[in-house]
Amino acid sequence: MTSAAPTALPVYISALSKYYGAFRAVDDVSFEIAAGEFLTLLGPSGSGKTTLLMMLAGFARPNAGSVRLGDREVIHLPPHKRDIGMVFQNYALFPHMSVGENIAYPLKLRSVGRAEREERVRRVLDLVQLSGYAERRITELSGGQRQRIALARAIVFEPRILLMDEPLSALDKQLRETMQIEIRRLHDRLGMTTISVTHDQREALTMSDRVAVFSRGRLAQVATPSDLYEKPANRFIADFIGESSFIPVRRTPEGLVYGDQLLRLADAGDGAQADPLLMLRPERLSIVRPGQVACDEKRNVFSGLAQSVVFQGESLLIEVRLDPGDVVLVRQSNRAGEAANRPGAGERVDLVLDRPDARIVSAEG
Ligand code: ATP
């Protein structure tokens, strides 16, 4: 985690709910964001991310719950009294104003004098690497430049908290990836608490200290990117973050069993779990010829039939039907060394899963 700027504030969200009639857009959500942390709200369309962000900003009124910025309850404060900078997905810049006038706008609202306004605009333009653009018209800028101006306008008054709603969704893939790194760098330099919304899991993993995943208005899990990937709380998270196949396993007195095979597991999951599943990340399975590797304390070996092999450039995706009948995906890197183990469709294969990569998740969620 980055060190917080002296002025950065923690955010405490407690039992926050927003209903539209009987529909719960945000349903009893509680978590904390540390001072200076970069946290992303991630989830499928309609899961309540924007509604939550709007409640933090003060544009939507919750039905219940509390939002504290530091030690201040802000639930009854209007947006401009919350000391929050905001960047929206469609930039929301004023087209009739120049770049400089756009950026100076929040300073004018706060009655900052002209000389200081000009100085701060110059400094923030340096920061977003658009020095010398103050006189330009908004219509003369590219999408990425507009996004940087929107960011400059959101941070020019040095808010203690920055909120961003899908800030990069209008940009093409390459620019989006560059901007992800740039925004993260800017956050690290300024150290403000930042909360961003996205439905792009790669963007969330790239930019964030922690990610809060939402499902149907509820917080499903909040964790670091690597914990979300390695230790998903349930099948929904495992499915949403990265690729995964799942096979049903049974509890027996000896341990968890797939077909008639006792599993060697890194994590047997919560003992009370109903419907345990073995999570199989495609890149963690390796393909070998039948009988080439034996099961032991350190690894699991599953036998099956290769069904299809799809070339995807840097890797190949191979579909295998395991003998008990479940179909799983295996990703094999496209290296010459791996080609010897590459099956054709219809060939028998063994799949090797090392014990540390064998994790159980619950079907619930
Ligand atoms: P997306 O990724 O598509 O932007 P989201 O996770 O940000 O989705 P929200 O915009 O927070 O989702 O919406 C959550 C749910 O609340 C959705 O089902 C939406 O239809 C509903 N909703 C949002 N605003 C209203 C409203 N003013 N009246 C009724 N329902 C609403």
CSV table of C-alpha atoms and ligand atoms in Angstrom, one decimal:
chain,number,residue,atom,x,y,z
A,1,MET,CA,0.0,0.0,0.0
A,2,THR,CA,1.2,3.6,-0.7
A,3,SER,CA,2.0,6.0,2.1
A,4,ALA,CA,-0.9,8.4,2.6
A,5,ALA,CA,-0.5,12.1,2.1
A,6,PRO,CA,-0.8,14.1,5.3
A,7,THR,CA,-4.2,15.2,4.3
A,8,ALA,CA,-5.6,11.9,3.1
A,9,LEU,CA,-8.6,10.6,4.9
A,10,PRO,CA,-10.0,7.1,5.7
A,11,VAL,CA,-13.5,6.4,4.6
A,12,TYR,CA,-15.9,4.3,6.8
A,13,ILE,CA,-19.0,2.9,5.1
A,14,SER,CA,-21.4,1.3,7.5
A,15,ALA,CA,-24.7,-0.6,6.8
A,16,LEU,CA,-25.3,1.6,3.8
A,17,SER,CA,-28.5,0.8,1.7
A,18,LYS,CA,-30.3,2.4,-1.2
A,19,TYR,CA,-33.7,1.1,-2.3
A,20,TYR,CA,-35.8,1.9,-5.3
A,21,GLY,CA,-39.2,0.8,-4.2
A,22,ALA,CA,-38.8,-2.8,-3.1
A,23,PHE,CA,-35.6,-3.2,-5.1
A,24,ARG,CA,-32.3,-3.1,-3.2
A,25,ALA,CA,-29.7,-1.4,-5.4
A,26,VAL,CA,-27.2,-1.3,-2.5
A,27,ASP,CA,-28.0,-3.7,0.4
A,28,ASP,CA,-26.4,-3.2,3.8
A,29,VAL,CA,-22.8,-2.6,2.7
A,30,SER,CA,-20.1,-2.1,5.3
A,31,PHE,CA,-16.3,-1.7,4.8
A,32,GLU,CA,-13.5,0.7,5.4
A,33,ILE,CA,-11.0,2.3,3.0
A,34,ALA,CA,-7.6,3.3,4.5
A,35,ALA,CA,-6.2,6.8,4.2
A,36,GLY,CA,-4.3,7.0,0.9
A,37,GLU,CA,-5.6,3.6,-0.3
A,38,PHE,CA,-6.6,3.0,-4.0
A,39,LEU,CA,-9.8,0.9,-3.9
A,40,THR,CA,-11.8,-0.2,-6.8
A,41,LEU,CA,-15.5,-1.1,-6.8
A,42,LEU,CA,-15.9,-4.0,-9.3
A,43,GLY,CA,-18.9,-6.0,-10.3
A,44,PRO,CA,-21.3,-7.0,-13.1
A,45,SER,CA,-23.6,-4.4,-14.7
A,46,GLY,CA,-26.4,-3.4,-12.2
A,47,SER,CA,-24.6,-4.7,-9.1
A,48,GLY,CA,-24.8,-1.3,-7.4
A,49,LYS,CA,-21.3,0.2,-7.9
A,50,THR,CA,-22.3,3.6,-9.3
A,51,THR,CA,-25.1,3.9,-6.7
A,52,LEU,CA,-22.6,3.4,-3.9
A,53,LEU,CA,-20.2,5.9,-5.5
A,54,MET,CA,-23.0,8.5,-5.8
A,55,MET,CA,-23.9,8.0,-2.1
A,56,LEU,CA,-20.2,8.7,-1.2
A,57,ALA,CA,-20.2,11.8,-3.4
A,58,GLY,CA,-23.5,13.0,-2.0
A,59,PHE,CA,-25.5,12.8,-5.3
A,60,ALA,CA,-27.7,10.0,-4.0
A,61,ARG,CA,-29.4,9.8,-0.6
A,62,PRO,CA,-29.2,6.5,1.2
A,63,ASN,CA,-32.2,4.9,2.9
A,64,ALA,CA,-30.0,3.7,5.7
A,65,GLY,CA,-26.4,3.7,6.9
A,66,SER,CA,-23.5,6.0,7.5
A,67,VAL,CA,-20.5,7.4,5.5
A,68,ARG,CA,-17.7,8.9,7.6
A,69,LEU,CA,-14.8,10.7,6.0
A,70,GLY,CA,-12.2,10.7,8.8
A,71,ASP,CA,-14.2,11.4,11.9
A,72,ARG,CA,-16.9,13.4,10.1
A,73,GLU,CA,-20.3,12.0,9.3
A,74,VAL,CA,-21.2,13.3,5.8
A,75,ILE,CA,-24.5,11.6,5.1
A,76,HIS,CA,-26.4,14.9,5.4
A,77,LEU,CA,-23.8,17.1,3.6
A,78,PRO,CA,-24.3,18.2,0.0
A,79,PRO,CA,-21.6,17.2,-2.5
A,80,HIS,CA,-19.7,20.5,-2.5
A,81,LYS,CA,-19.2,20.3,1.3
A,82,ARG,CA,-17.7,16.9,1.2
A,83,ASP,CA,-14.2,17.9,-0.1
A,84,ILE,CA,-14.3,15.2,-2.8
A,85,GLY,CA,-12.9,15.3,-6.3
A,86,MET,CA,-14.9,13.5,-9.0
A,87,VAL,CA,-14.1,12.1,-12.5
A,88,PHE,CA,-17.1,10.7,-14.5
A,89,GLN,CA,-17.0,8.4,-17.4
A,90,ASN,CA,-18.0,10.9,-20.1
A,91,TYR,CA,-15.5,13.6,-18.8
A,92,ALA,CA,-18.3,16.1,-18.2
A,93,LEU,CA,-16.0,19.0,-19.3
A,94,PHE,CA,-17.5,22.3,-20.2
A,95,PRO,CA,-17.1,22.5,-24.0
A,96,HIS,CA,-17.5,26.3,-24.2
A,97,MET,CA,-14.6,26.9,-21.8
A,98,SER,CA,-10.9,26.5,-22.5
A,99,VAL,CA,-8.8,23.8,-20.8
A,100,GLY,CA,-7.5,26.4,-18.3
A,101,GLU,CA,-11.0,27.7,-17.5
A,102,ASN,CA,-12.3,24.1,-17.1
A,103,ILE,CA,-9.6,23.3,-14.6
A,104,ALA,CA,-9.9,26.6,-12.7
A,105,TYR,CA,-13.7,26.2,-12.3
A,106,PRO,CA,-13.6,24.4,-8.9
A,107,LEU,CA,-11.2,27.0,-7.6
A,108,LYS,CA,-13.5,29.8,-8.7
A,109,LEU,CA,-16.4,28.1,-6.9
A,110,ARG,CA,-14.2,28.1,-3.8
A,111,SER,CA,-13.3,31.9,-4.3
A,112,VAL,CA,-9.6,31.3,-4.9
A,113,GLY,CA,-8.0,34.5,-6.3
A,114,ARG,CA,-7.0,34.9,-9.9
A,115,ALA,CA,-3.2,34.7,-9.5
A,116,GLU,CA,-3.3,31.6,-7.4
A,117,ARG,CA,-5.8,30.0,-9.8
A,118,GLU,CA,-3.4,30.5,-12.7
A,119,GLU,CA,-0.5,29.1,-10.7
A,120,ARG,CA,-2.5,26.0,-9.6
A,121,VAL,CA,-3.8,25.4,-13.1
A,122,ARG,CA,-0.2,25.5,-14.4
A,123,ARG,CA,1.0,23.1,-11.7
A,124,VAL,CA,-1.8,20.6,-12.3
A,125,LEU,CA,-1.3,20.7,-16.1
A,126,ASP,CA,2.4,19.8,-15.5
A,127,LEU,CA,1.2,16.9,-13.3
A,128,VAL,CA,-1.0,15.4,-16.0
A,129,GLN,CA,1.7,16.1,-18.6
A,130,LEU,CA,-0.2,18.7,-20.6
A,131,SER,CA,1.8,21.8,-19.9
A,132,GLY,CA,1.0,24.6,-22.3
A,133,TYR,CA,-2.5,23.4,-23.0
A,134,ALA,CA,-4.3,26.0,-20.9
A,135,GLU,CA,-5.6,28.1,-23.9
A,136,ARG,CA,-6.7,25.1,-25.9
A,137,ARG,CA,-10.4,24.4,-26.6
A,138,ILE,CA,-11.8,21.1,-25.2
A,139,THR,CA,-12.9,20.2,-28.8
A,140,GLU,CA,-9.2,20.3,-29.9
A,141,LEU,CA,-8.2,17.5,-27.5
A,142,SER,CA,-8.0,13.7,-28.0
A,143,GLY,CA,-10.0,11.3,-25.7
A,144,GLY,CA,-7.0,10.6,-23.5
A,145,GLN,CA,-6.1,14.3,-23.2
A,146,ARG,CA,-9.7,15.1,-22.2
A,147,GLN,CA,-9.6,12.4,-19.6
A,148,ARG,CA,-6.4,13.9,-18.2
A,149,ILE,CA,-8.0,17.3,-18.1
A,150,ALA,CA,-11.0,15.9,-16.2
A,151,LEU,CA,-8.6,14.4,-13.8
A,152,ALA,CA,-6.7,17.7,-13.4
A,153,ARG,CA,-10.0,19.5,-12.7
A,154,ALA,CA,-10.9,16.8,-10.1
A,155,ILE,CA,-7.6,17.2,-8.2
A,156,VAL,CA,-6.8,20.9,-8.6
A,157,PHE,CA,-8.5,21.9,-5.4
A,158,GLU,CA,-6.5,19.2,-3.6
A,159,PRO,CA,-9.5,17.1,-2.4
A,160,ARG,CA,-8.8,14.6,0.3
A,161,ILE,CA,-10.7,12.0,-1.5
A,162,LEU,CA,-11.0,11.3,-5.3
A,163,LEU,CA,-13.9,9.3,-6.7
A,164,MET,CA,-13.8,8.0,-10.3
A,165,ASP,CA,-16.7,6.4,-12.2
A,166,GLU,CA,-15.5,4.3,-15.1
A,167,PRO,CA,-12.9,7.0,-15.9
A,168,LEU,CA,-11.4,5.1,-18.8
A,169,SER,CA,-14.3,3.3,-20.4
A,170,ALA,CA,-14.5,5.6,-23.4
A,171,LEU,CA,-10.9,5.1,-24.3
A,172,ASP,CA,-9.5,2.4,-26.7
A,173,LYS,CA,-7.6,-0.5,-25.2
A,174,GLN,CA,-4.1,0.8,-25.6
A,175,LEU,CA,-4.8,4.3,-24.2
A,176,ARG,CA,-6.8,2.7,-21.4
A,177,GLU,CA,-3.8,0.6,-20.4
A,178,THR,CA,-1.4,3.6,-20.5
A,179,MET,CA,-3.9,5.8,-18.5
A,180,GLN,CA,-4.3,3.0,-15.9
A,181,ILE,CA,-0.5,3.3,-15.1
A,182,GLU,CA,-0.6,7.1,-15.3
A,183,ILE,CA,-3.5,7.4,-12.9
A,184,ARG,CA,-1.9,5.0,-10.5
A,185,ARG,CA,1.4,7.0,-10.6
A,186,LEU,CA,-0.5,10.2,-10.0
A,187,HIS,CA,-2.2,8.6,-7.0
A,188,ASP,CA,1.1,7.5,-5.6
A,189,ARG,CA,2.5,11.0,-5.9
A,190,LEU,CA,-0.4,12.8,-4.4
A,191,GLY,CA,-1.4,10.0,-1.9
A,192,MET,CA,-5.1,10.9,-1.8
A,193,THR,CA,-7.7,8.2,-0.9
A,194,THR,CA,-9.1,7.1,-4.3
A,195,ILE,CA,-12.2,5.1,-5.0
A,196,SER,CA,-12.8,4.0,-8.6
A,197,VAL,CA,-15.6,2.1,-10.3
A,198,THR,CA,-15.1,-0.3,-13.1
A,199,HIS,CA,-16.6,-3.5,-14.6
A,200,ASP,CA,-13.2,-4.3,-16.1
A,201,GLN,CA,-11.5,-6.9,-13.8
A,202,ARG,CA,-8.0,-6.4,-15.4
A,203,GLU,CA,-8.2,-2.6,-14.8
A,204,ALA,CA,-9.2,-3.3,-11.2
A,205,LEU,CA,-6.3,-5.7,-10.6
A,206,THR,CA,-3.8,-3.4,-12.3
A,207,MET,CA,-4.7,-0.2,-10.4
A,208,SER,CA,-5.8,-1.1,-7.0
A,209,ASP,CA,-4.5,-1.7,-3.5
A,210,ARG,CA,-7.7,-3.6,-2.8
A,211,VAL,CA,-10.8,-4.4,-4.8
A,212,ALA,CA,-14.4,-4.6,-3.5
A,213,VAL,CA,-16.5,-7.0,-5.6
A,214,PHE,CA,-20.2,-6.4,-5.7
A,215,SER,CA,-23.0,-8.8,-6.6
A,216,ARG,CA,-26.7,-7.8,-6.6
A,217,GLY,CA,-26.2,-4.8,-4.4
A,218,ARG,CA,-24.1,-6.7,-1.8
A,219,LEU,CA,-20.4,-6.7,-1.0
A,220,ALA,CA,-19.2,-10.2,-2.1
A,221,GLN,CA,-15.5,-9.8,-1.1
A,222,VAL,CA,-13.0,-7.0,-0.4
A,223,ALA,CA,-9.4,-8.1,-0.8
A,224,THR,CA,-6.0,-7.4,-2.4
A,225,PRO,CA,-5.9,-8.3,-6.1
A,226,SER,CA,-3.7,-11.4,-5.4
A,227,ASP,CA,-6.0,-12.6,-2.6
A,228,LEU,CA,-9.1,-12.2,-4.8
A,229,TYR,CA,-7.4,-14.3,-7.5
A,230,GLU,CA,-5.8,-16.9,-5.2
A,231,LYS,CA,-8.4,-17.1,-2.4
A,232,PRO,CA,-11.8,-16.2,-3.9
A,233,ALA,CA,-14.6,-16.4,-1.3
A,234,ASN,CA,-16.9,-18.4,-3.5
A,235,ARG,CA,-17.6,-19.5,-7.0
A,236,PHE,CA,-19.0,-16.1,-8.1
A,237,ILE,CA,-15.7,-14.4,-7.3
A,238,ALA,CA,-13.6,-17.1,-8.8
A,239,ASP,CA,-15.7,-16.9,-12.0
A,240,PHE,CA,-15.6,-13.2,-12.1
A,241,ILE,CA,-11.9,-12.7,-11.5
A,242,GLY,CA,-9.9,-14.6,-14.2
A,243,GLU,CA,-10.9,-17.9,-15.8
A,244,SER,CA,-11.9,-21.0,-13.9
A,245,SER,CA,-13.4,-24.5,-14.2
A,246,PHE,CA,-15.1,-26.1,-11.2
A,247,ILE,CA,-15.6,-29.7,-10.4
A,248,PRO,CA,-17.9,-31.0,-7.7
A,249,VAL,CA,-16.2,-32.9,-4.8
A,250,ARG,CA,-17.5,-35.0,-2.0
A,251,ARG,CA,-16.6,-35.0,1.7
A,252,THR,CA,-15.6,-38.4,3.1
A,253,PRO,CA,-14.0,-39.4,6.4
A,254,GLU,CA,-10.6,-39.6,4.6
A,255,GLY,CA,-11.0,-36.1,3.1
A,256,LEU,CA,-12.4,-34.5,-0.1
A,257,VAL,CA,-12.8,-36.9,-3.1
A,258,TYR,CA,-13.3,-36.3,-6.8
A,259,GLY,CA,-14.7,-39.5,-8.5
A,260,ASP,CA,-13.0,-42.1,-6.5
A,261,GLN,CA,-9.8,-40.0,-6.1
A,262,LEU,CA,-8.7,-38.5,-2.8
A,263,LEU,CA,-7.6,-34.9,-3.3
A,264,ARG,CA,-4.3,-33.3,-2.1
A,265,LEU,CA,-5.3,-29.7,-1.3
A,266,ALA,CA,-3.7,-26.5,-0.4
A,267,ASP,CA,-6.9,-25.3,1.2
A,268,ALA,CA,-9.8,-27.6,2.1
A,269,GLY,CA,-12.0,-24.6,2.5
A,270,ASP,CA,-14.5,-24.0,5.3
A,271,GLY,CA,-15.6,-27.3,6.8
A,272,ALA,CA,-19.3,-26.1,6.9
A,273,GLN,CA,-19.4,-25.4,3.2
A,274,ALA,CA,-22.3,-26.9,1.4
A,275,ASP,CA,-21.6,-28.1,-2.2
A,276,PRO,CA,-17.8,-27.8,-2.2
A,277,LEU,CA,-16.1,-27.3,-5.6
A,278,LEU,CA,-12.5,-27.8,-6.7
A,279,MET,CA,-11.5,-24.6,-8.5
A,280,LEU,CA,-9.2,-25.2,-11.5
A,281,ARG,CA,-7.4,-22.2,-13.0
A,282,PRO,CA,-6.6,-23.2,-16.6
A,283,GLU,CA,-3.0,-21.9,-16.4
A,284,ARG,CA,-2.3,-24.0,-13.2
A,285,LEU,CA,-3.0,-27.4,-14.9
A,286,SER,CA,-0.4,-29.1,-17.0
A,287,ILE,CA,-1.0,-31.7,-19.6
A,288,VAL,CA,1.1,-34.9,-19.7
A,289,ARG,CA,0.9,-38.2,-21.5
A,290,PRO,CA,-1.2,-40.9,-19.7
A,291,GLY,CA,0.8,-42.5,-16.9
A,292,GLN,CA,3.8,-40.1,-17.2
A,293,VAL,CA,3.3,-38.6,-13.8
A,294,ALA,CA,2.0,-40.4,-10.7
A,295,CYS,CA,-0.3,-39.0,-8.0
A,296,ASP,CA,1.5,-38.4,-4.7
A,297,GLU,CA,1.4,-36.2,-1.6
A,298,LYS,CA,2.4,-33.2,-3.7
A,299,ARG,CA,0.2,-33.4,-6.7
A,300,ASN,CA,-3.2,-34.6,-8.1
A,301,VAL,CA,-3.4,-36.3,-11.5
A,302,PHE,CA,-6.7,-36.5,-13.4
A,303,SER,CA,-7.2,-38.6,-16.5
A,304,GLY,CA,-9.4,-37.6,-19.4
A,305,LEU,CA,-9.9,-37.1,-23.1
A,306,ALA,CA,-8.8,-33.9,-25.0
A,307,GLN,CA,-11.9,-32.6,-26.8
A,308,SER,CA,-10.6,-29.5,-28.6
A,309,VAL,CA,-7.4,-27.5,-28.9
A,310,VAL,CA,-7.8,-23.8,-29.7
A,311,PHE,CA,-4.8,-21.6,-30.8
A,312,GLN,CA,-5.0,-18.1,-29.2
A,313,GLY,CA,-1.6,-16.6,-30.0
A,314,GLU,CA,0.5,-16.5,-26.8
A,315,SER,CA,-1.3,-19.6,-25.5
A,316,LEU,CA,-3.5,-22.6,-26.4
A,317,LEU,CA,-6.8,-23.4,-24.8
A,318,ILE,CA,-7.5,-27.1,-24.5
A,319,GLU,CA,-10.8,-28.5,-23.4
A,320,VAL,CA,-10.5,-31.8,-21.5
A,321,ARG,CA,-13.4,-34.2,-20.5
A,322,LEU,CA,-12.3,-35.8,-17.2
A,323,ASP,CA,-13.3,-39.5,-16.8
A,324,PRO,CA,-16.0,-38.8,-14.3
A,325,GLY,CA,-17.6,-36.6,-17.0
A,326,ASP,CA,-16.7,-32.9,-16.1
A,327,VAL,CA,-15.2,-30.7,-18.7
A,328,VAL,CA,-12.3,-28.4,-17.7
A,329,LEU,CA,-10.1,-25.9,-19.6
A,330,VAL,CA,-6.3,-26.0,-19.6
A,331,ARG,CA,-4.2,-23.1,-20.8
A,332,GLN,CA,-0.8,-24.1,-22.2
A,333,SER,CA,1.8,-21.5,-23.0
A,334,ASN,CA,2.8,-21.3,-26.7
A,335,ARG,CA,6.5,-22.4,-26.2
A,336,ALA,CA,8.3,-24.9,-28.3
A,337,GLY,CA,9.1,-26.9,-25.1
A,338,GLU,CA,5.4,-27.4,-24.4
A,339,ALA,CA,4.5,-28.6,-27.8
A,340,ALA,CA,5.7,-32.2,-27.1
A,341,ASN,CA,2.9,-32.5,-24.6
A,342,ARG,CA,0.2,-31.0,-26.8
A,343,PRO,CA,-2.6,-33.5,-27.5
A,344,GLY,CA,-4.8,-33.6,-30.6
A,345,ALA,CA,-8.5,-33.7,-30.1
A,346,GLY,CA,-9.7,-37.2,-29.2
A,347,GLU,CA,-6.4,-38.2,-27.5
A,348,ARG,CA,-6.2,-39.4,-23.9
A,349,VAL,CA,-4.3,-37.2,-21.5
A,350,ASP,CA,-3.4,-36.7,-17.8
A,351,LEU,CA,-3.8,-33.3,-16.1
A,352,VAL,CA,-1.4,-32.5,-13.2
A,353,LEU,CA,-2.5,-30.1,-10.5
A,354,ASP,CA,0.1,-29.3,-7.8
A,355,ARG,CA,-1.1,-29.4,-4.3
A,356,PRO,CA,-0.5,-25.6,-3.6
A,357,ASP,CA,-2.8,-24.8,-6.6
A,358,ALA,CA,-5.6,-27.0,-5.5
A,359,ARG,CA,-8.3,-24.9,-3.7
A,360,ILE,CA,-11.8,-25.5,-2.7
A,361,VAL,CA,-14.5,-22.9,-3.0
A,362,SER,CA,-18.2,-23.0,-2.1
A,363,ALA,CA,-20.9,-23.0,-4.8
A,364,GLU,CA,-22.8,-20.3,-2.9
A,365,GLY,CA,-22.7,-16.6,-3.7
B,1,ATP,P1,-23.1,-0.5,-14.5
B,1,ATP,O1,-21.8,-1.2,-14.5
B,1,ATP,O2,-24.0,-1.0,-15.6
B,1,ATP,O3,-23.0,1.0,-14.5
B,1,ATP,P2,-23.7,-0.5,-11.7
B,1,ATP,O4,-23.1,-1.7,-10.9
B,1,ATP,O5,-23.0,0.8,-11.5
B,1,ATP,O6,-23.9,-0.9,-13.2
B,1,ATP,P3,-26.0,0.9,-10.6
B,1,ATP,O7,-26.0,2.0,-11.7
B,1,ATP,O8,-25.5,1.2,-9.3
B,1,ATP,O9,-25.2,-0.4,-11.2
B,1,ATP,O10,-27.4,0.3,-10.5
B,1,ATP,C1,-27.8,-0.7,-9.6
B,1,ATP,C2,-29.2,-1.1,-9.8
B,1,ATP,O11,-30.1,-0.1,-9.4
B,1,ATP,C3,-29.5,-1.4,-11.3
B,1,ATP,O12,-30.3,-2.6,-11.3
B,1,ATP,C4,-30.3,-0.2,-11.7
B,1,ATP,O13,-31.3,-0.6,-12.7
B,1,ATP,C5,-31.0,0.3,-10.4
B,1,ATP,N1,-31.2,1.7,-10.4
B,1,ATP,C6,-30.2,2.7,-10.5
B,1,ATP,N2,-30.8,3.9,-10.5
B,1,ATP,C7,-32.1,3.7,-10.4
B,1,ATP,C8,-33.3,4.6,-10.3
B,1,ATP,N3,-33.1,5.9,-10.3
B,1,ATP,N4,-34.5,4.1,-10.2
B,1,ATP,C9,-34.7,2.7,-10.2
B,1,ATP,N5,-33.6,1.8,-10.3
B,1,ATP,C10,-32.4,2.3,-10.4
